[in-house]
Amino acid sequence: MRIIVDIFLIFGCFFAFAGTVGIIRMPDSFCRMQSSTNIATLGTLGAVLGGAVYSFWSGNIGTGVKVLVIGMFIVLTNPIAGHAICKAAYKYGIRPDKKFVCDDYGRDIADGK
Amino acid sequence: MIELIYAGVFYILLSIVLIYRVAKGPNVVDRAVASDSIDIMTSVALILFSLYSGRGIYLDIALIIALLGFIGTVLISRYLEGRL
């Protein structure tokens, strides 16, 4: 049991570390946004699943269900926040780097006006 | 199960590292994204500490922190978009 929980925790810690390095090191606002979603989905999911397995195994069913509900809430609401803040960033005037290949959303906004 | 405490301290260290991005970030979107990540990682660390110490009150605090972080991020994005 301990080995399973440890594997889940190490999984979550690795993805949280990768997301943090991405937020610190990425060159662009939109790239940093993409790294932050890495923290909120996989980094959370690893720790939450590990905690739920530990709690179910030690007999606390209510605690495990509550942990799973918190994890499901975070995983479901993070894409909404990501989309909202990405759209807000584009409308606020932040543009990606010069090496950007295609800009469909800017074309849509220009057509709409 | 001391590993729960180790993982929680690791998450807190990562969120302390993210304060650098909140302080330095070139524009407002970077600050909002980094503080949202700090919220989520604090919530996860509280979950792990609650499982270690066996008290259920920290789970409620973790749920409230996650909910307020989501509402704050959506509110900041609505404000930047100009529709608030």
mmCIF file of C-alpha atoms in Angstrom:
data_model
loop_
_atom_site.group_PDB
_atom_site.id
_atom_site.type_symbol
_atom_site.label_atom_id
_atom_site.label_comp_id
_atom_site.label_asym_id
_atom_site.label_seq_id
_atom_site.Cartn_x
_atom_site.Cartn_y
_atom_site.Cartn_z
ATOM 1 C CA MET A 1 0.000 0.000 0.000
ATOM 2 C CA ARG A 2 2.774 2.362 0.941
ATOM 3 C CA ILE A 3 4.523 1.799 -2.383
ATOM 4 C CA ILE A 4 1.356 2.636 -4.356
ATOM 5 C CA VAL A 5 0.826 5.871 -2.419
ATOM 6 C CA ASP A 6 4.493 6.785 -2.886
ATOM 7 C CA ILE A 7 4.272 6.209 -6.637
ATOM 8 C CA PHE A 8 1.247 8.503 -6.884
ATOM 9 C CA LEU A 9 2.911 11.195 -4.757
ATOM 10 C CA ILE A 10 6.136 11.094 -6.764
ATOM 11 C CA PHE A 11 4.086 11.332 -9.985
ATOM 12 C CA GLY A 12 2.315 14.439 -8.696
ATOM 13 C CA CYS A 13 5.488 16.033 -7.364
ATOM 14 C CA PHE A 14 7.286 15.484 -10.670
ATOM 15 C CA PHE A 15 4.553 17.146 -12.700
ATOM 16 C CA ALA A 16 4.265 20.038 -10.231
ATOM 17 C CA PHE A 17 8.040 20.523 -10.474
ATOM 18 C CA ALA A 18 7.865 20.468 -14.282
ATOM 19 C CA GLY A 19 5.090 23.047 -14.277
ATOM 20 C CA THR A 20 7.006 25.317 -11.898
ATOM 21 C CA VAL A 21 10.121 25.150 -14.039
ATOM 22 C CA GLY A 22 7.951 25.953 -17.056
ATOM 23 C CA ILE A 23 6.401 28.986 -15.372
ATOM 24 C CA ILE A 24 9.812 30.306 -14.350
ATOM 25 C CA ARG A 25 11.663 29.585 -17.599
ATOM 26 C CA MET A 26 9.171 29.925 -20.486
ATOM 27 C CA PRO A 27 9.707 32.972 -22.717
ATOM 28 C CA ASP A 28 6.113 33.979 -23.336
ATOM 29 C CA SER A 29 2.897 34.695 -21.447
ATOM 30 C CA PHE A 30 0.885 32.049 -23.286
ATOM 31 C CA CYS A 31 3.587 29.409 -22.806
ATOM 32 C CA ARG A 32 3.547 30.172 -19.080
ATOM 33 C CA MET A 33 -0.217 29.708 -19.063
ATOM 34 C CA GLN A 34 0.153 26.281 -20.653
ATOM 35 C CA SER A 35 2.673 25.278 -17.977
ATOM 36 C CA SER A 36 0.343 26.391 -15.203
ATOM 37 C CA THR A 37 -2.383 24.057 -16.441
ATOM 38 C CA ASN A 38 0.191 21.270 -16.159
ATOM 39 C CA ILE A 39 0.418 22.000 -12.413
ATOM 40 C CA ALA A 40 -3.324 22.137 -11.911
ATOM 41 C CA THR A 41 -4.268 18.924 -13.676
ATOM 42 C CA LEU A 42 -1.535 16.312 -13.408
ATOM 43 C CA GLY A 43 0.254 17.668 -10.348
ATOM 44 C CA THR A 44 -3.001 17.798 -8.444
ATOM 45 C CA LEU A 45 -4.276 14.474 -9.727
ATOM 46 C CA GLY A 46 -1.223 12.555 -8.533
ATOM 47 C CA ALA A 47 -1.329 13.866 -4.985
ATOM 48 C CA VAL A 48 -5.107 13.592 -4.719
ATOM 49 C CA LEU A 49 -5.202 10.003 -5.967
ATOM 50 C CA GLY A 50 -2.386 9.073 -3.598
ATOM 51 C CA GLY A 51 -4.194 10.651 -0.691
ATOM 52 C CA ALA A 52 -7.476 8.955 -1.614
ATOM 53 C CA VAL A 53 -5.820 5.540 -1.846
ATOM 54 C CA TYR A 54 -4.156 6.083 1.538
ATOM 55 C CA SER A 55 -7.389 7.198 3.126
ATOM 56 C CA PHE A 56 -9.503 4.365 1.673
ATOM 57 C CA TRP A 57 -6.930 1.834 2.750
ATOM 58 C CA SER A 58 -6.818 3.075 6.323
ATOM 59 C CA GLY A 59 -10.609 2.924 6.625
ATOM 60 C CA ASN A 60 -11.702 6.566 6.397
ATOM 61 C CA ILE A 61 -14.289 6.412 3.626
ATOM 62 C CA GLY A 62 -15.670 9.930 4.216
ATOM 63 C CA THR A 63 -12.248 11.545 4.112
ATOM 64 C CA GLY A 64 -11.385 9.729 0.895
ATOM 65 C CA VAL A 65 -14.593 10.784 -0.791
ATOM 66 C CA LYS A 66 -14.021 14.388 0.263
ATOM 67 C CA VAL A 67 -10.470 14.334 -1.097
ATOM 68 C CA LEU A 68 -11.732 12.938 -4.405
ATOM 69 C CA VAL A 69 -14.409 15.654 -4.574
ATOM 70 C CA ILE A 70 -11.799 18.396 -4.034
ATOM 71 C CA GLY A 71 -9.578 16.906 -6.737
ATOM 72 C CA MET A 72 -12.463 16.586 -9.181
ATOM 73 C CA PHE A 73 -13.440 20.201 -8.497
ATOM 74 C CA ILE A 74 -9.920 21.454 -9.210
ATOM 75 C CA VAL A 75 -9.559 19.348 -12.357
ATOM 76 C CA LEU A 76 -12.973 20.449 -13.696
ATOM 77 C CA THR A 77 -12.656 24.167 -12.987
ATOM 78 C CA ASN A 78 -9.086 24.733 -14.117
ATOM 79 C CA PRO A 79 -9.788 24.595 -17.904
ATOM 80 C CA ILE A 80 -12.543 27.196 -17.471
ATOM 81 C CA ALA A 81 -10.157 29.558 -15.695
ATOM 82 C CA GLY A 82 -7.491 28.859 -18.317
ATOM 83 C CA HIS A 83 -9.765 29.688 -21.229
ATOM 84 C CA ALA A 84 -11.084 32.822 -19.528
ATOM 85 C CA ILE A 85 -7.688 34.231 -18.723
ATOM 86 C CA CYS A 86 -6.260 33.360 -22.152
ATOM 87 C CA LYS A 87 -9.077 35.212 -23.916
ATOM 88 C CA ALA A 88 -8.719 38.122 -21.500
ATOM 89 C CA ALA A 89 -4.974 38.270 -22.176
ATOM 90 C CA TYR A 90 -5.531 38.421 -25.917
ATOM 91 C CA LYS A 91 -8.153 41.131 -25.634
ATOM 92 C CA TYR A 92 -5.998 43.062 -23.152
ATOM 93 C CA GLY A 93 -3.336 43.434 -25.834
ATOM 94 C CA ILE A 94 -0.761 40.813 -24.951
ATOM 95 C CA ARG A 95 0.592 39.129 -28.087
ATOM 96 C CA PRO A 96 2.814 36.052 -28.395
ATOM 97 C CA ASP A 97 6.411 36.073 -29.580
ATOM 98 C CA LYS A 98 7.602 36.972 -33.065
ATOM 99 C CA LYS A 99 8.025 33.308 -34.013
ATOM 100 C CA PHE A 100 4.310 32.708 -33.782
ATOM 101 C CA VAL A 101 3.059 30.718 -36.755
ATOM 102 C CA CYS A 102 -0.710 31.089 -37.021
ATOM 103 C CA ASP A 103 -3.024 33.652 -35.395
ATOM 104 C CA ASP A 104 -6.591 32.472 -35.923
ATOM 105 C CA TYR A 105 -8.114 34.277 -32.976
ATOM 106 C CA GLY A 106 -6.712 37.669 -34.033
ATOM 107 C CA ARG A 107 -8.191 37.146 -37.494
ATOM 108 C CA ASP A 108 -11.575 36.353 -35.953
ATOM 109 C CA ILE A 109 -11.507 39.495 -33.813
ATOM 110 C CA ALA A 110 -10.526 41.612 -36.851
ATOM 111 C CA ASP A 111 -13.428 40.137 -38.827
ATOM 112 C CA GLY A 112 -15.837 40.732 -36.001
ATOM 113 C CA LYS A 113 -15.100 44.452 -35.738
ATOM 114 C CA MET B 1 3.248 7.858 6.649
ATOM 115 C CA ILE B 2 5.873 10.594 6.756
ATOM 116 C CA GLU B 3 5.910 10.800 2.936
ATOM 117 C CA LEU B 4 2.716 12.842 2.977
ATOM 118 C CA ILE B 5 4.557 15.551 4.926
ATOM 119 C CA TYR B 6 7.527 15.345 2.528
ATOM 120 C CA ALA B 7 5.274 15.805 -0.497
ATOM 121 C CA GLY B 8 3.435 18.698 1.166
ATOM 122 C CA VAL B 9 6.678 20.495 2.012
ATOM 123 C CA PHE B 10 7.827 19.974 -1.583
ATOM 124 C CA TYR B 11 4.613 21.565 -2.891
ATOM 125 C CA ILE B 12 5.051 24.519 -0.512
ATOM 126 C CA LEU B 13 8.661 24.978 -1.659
ATOM 127 C CA LEU B 14 7.519 24.997 -5.282
ATOM 128 C CA SER B 15 4.912 27.628 -4.487
ATOM 129 C CA ILE B 16 7.546 29.753 -2.724
ATOM 130 C CA VAL B 17 9.588 29.537 -5.926
ATOM 131 C CA LEU B 18 6.520 30.757 -7.858
ATOM 132 C CA ILE B 19 6.434 33.980 -5.794
ATOM 133 C CA TYR B 20 9.388 35.053 -7.960
ATOM 134 C CA ARG B 21 7.089 35.042 -10.990
ATOM 135 C CA VAL B 22 4.398 36.945 -9.080
ATOM 136 C CA ALA B 23 6.909 39.620 -8.101
ATOM 137 C CA LYS B 24 8.714 39.927 -11.427
ATOM 138 C CA GLY B 25 6.105 38.996 -14.035
ATOM 139 C CA PRO B 26 6.131 41.393 -16.990
ATOM 140 C CA ASN B 27 2.358 41.866 -17.119
ATOM 141 C CA VAL B 28 -0.780 41.210 -15.133
ATOM 142 C CA VAL B 29 -1.634 37.877 -16.749
ATOM 143 C CA ASP B 30 1.571 36.250 -15.547
ATOM 144 C CA ARG B 31 0.860 37.397 -12.012
ATOM 145 C CA ALA B 32 -2.707 36.101 -12.131
ATOM 146 C CA VAL B 33 -1.652 32.709 -13.514
ATOM 147 C CA ALA B 34 1.156 32.285 -10.993
ATOM 148 C CA SER B 35 -1.059 33.200 -8.059
ATOM 149 C CA ASP B 36 -3.712 30.753 -9.277
ATOM 150 C CA SER B 37 -1.053 28.028 -9.320
ATOM 151 C CA ILE B 38 0.019 29.038 -5.794
ATOM 152 C CA ASP B 39 -3.595 28.683 -4.645
ATOM 153 C CA ILE B 40 -3.929 25.200 -6.105
ATOM 154 C CA MET B 41 -0.624 23.981 -4.677
ATOM 155 C CA THR B 42 -1.500 25.350 -1.238
ATOM 156 C CA SER B 43 -4.774 23.455 -1.415
ATOM 157 C CA VAL B 44 -2.992 20.213 -2.301
ATOM 158 C CA ALA B 45 -0.497 20.672 0.532
ATOM 159 C CA LEU B 46 -3.393 21.211 2.955
ATOM 160 C CA ILE B 47 -5.016 17.977 1.743
ATOM 161 C CA LEU B 48 -1.804 16.058 2.395
ATOM 162 C CA PHE B 49 -1.363 17.628 5.837
ATOM 163 C CA SER B 50 -4.941 16.791 6.725
ATOM 164 C CA LEU B 51 -4.378 13.153 5.789
ATOM 165 C CA TYR B 52 -1.210 13.071 7.868
ATOM 166 C CA SER B 53 -2.647 14.657 10.985
ATOM 167 C CA GLY B 54 -6.034 12.946 10.746
ATOM 168 C CA ARG B 55 -8.130 16.087 11.205
ATOM 169 C CA GLY B 56 -10.987 16.798 8.842
ATOM 170 C CA ILE B 57 -11.062 20.574 9.249
ATOM 171 C CA TYR B 58 -8.099 21.101 6.913
ATOM 172 C CA LEU B 59 -10.021 19.452 4.072
ATOM 173 C CA ASP B 60 -12.714 22.130 4.339
ATOM 174 C CA ILE B 61 -10.049 24.845 4.323
ATOM 175 C CA ALA B 62 -8.493 23.272 1.211
ATOM 176 C CA LEU B 63 -11.876 23.231 -0.553
ATOM 177 C CA ILE B 64 -12.482 26.893 0.304
ATOM 178 C CA ILE B 65 -9.010 27.884 -0.934
ATOM 179 C CA ALA B 66 -9.503 26.082 -4.264
ATOM 180 C CA LEU B 67 -12.944 27.645 -4.749
ATOM 181 C CA LEU B 68 -11.745 31.176 -3.960
ATOM 182 C CA GLY B 69 -8.763 30.778 -6.287
ATOM 183 C CA PHE B 70 -11.041 29.778 -9.175
ATOM 184 C CA ILE B 71 -13.467 32.641 -8.516
ATOM 185 C CA GLY B 72 -10.608 35.141 -8.265
ATOM 186 C CA THR B 73 -9.045 34.036 -11.541
ATOM 187 C CA VAL B 74 -12.330 34.220 -13.437
ATOM 188 C CA LEU B 75 -13.058 37.626 -11.894
ATOM 189 C CA ILE B 76 -9.650 39.019 -12.896
ATOM 190 C CA SER B 77 -10.100 37.735 -16.447
ATOM 191 C CA ARG B 78 -13.577 39.281 -16.720
ATOM 192 C CA TYR B 79 -12.170 42.584 -15.488
ATOM 193 C CA LEU B 80 -9.312 42.529 -18.002
ATOM 194 C CA GLU B 81 -11.726 41.709 -20.768
ATOM 195 C CA GLY B 82 -13.703 44.828 -19.929
ATOM 196 C CA ARG B 83 -17.043 43.154 -19.272
ATOM 197 C CA LEU B 84 -17.268 43.586 -15.519
#
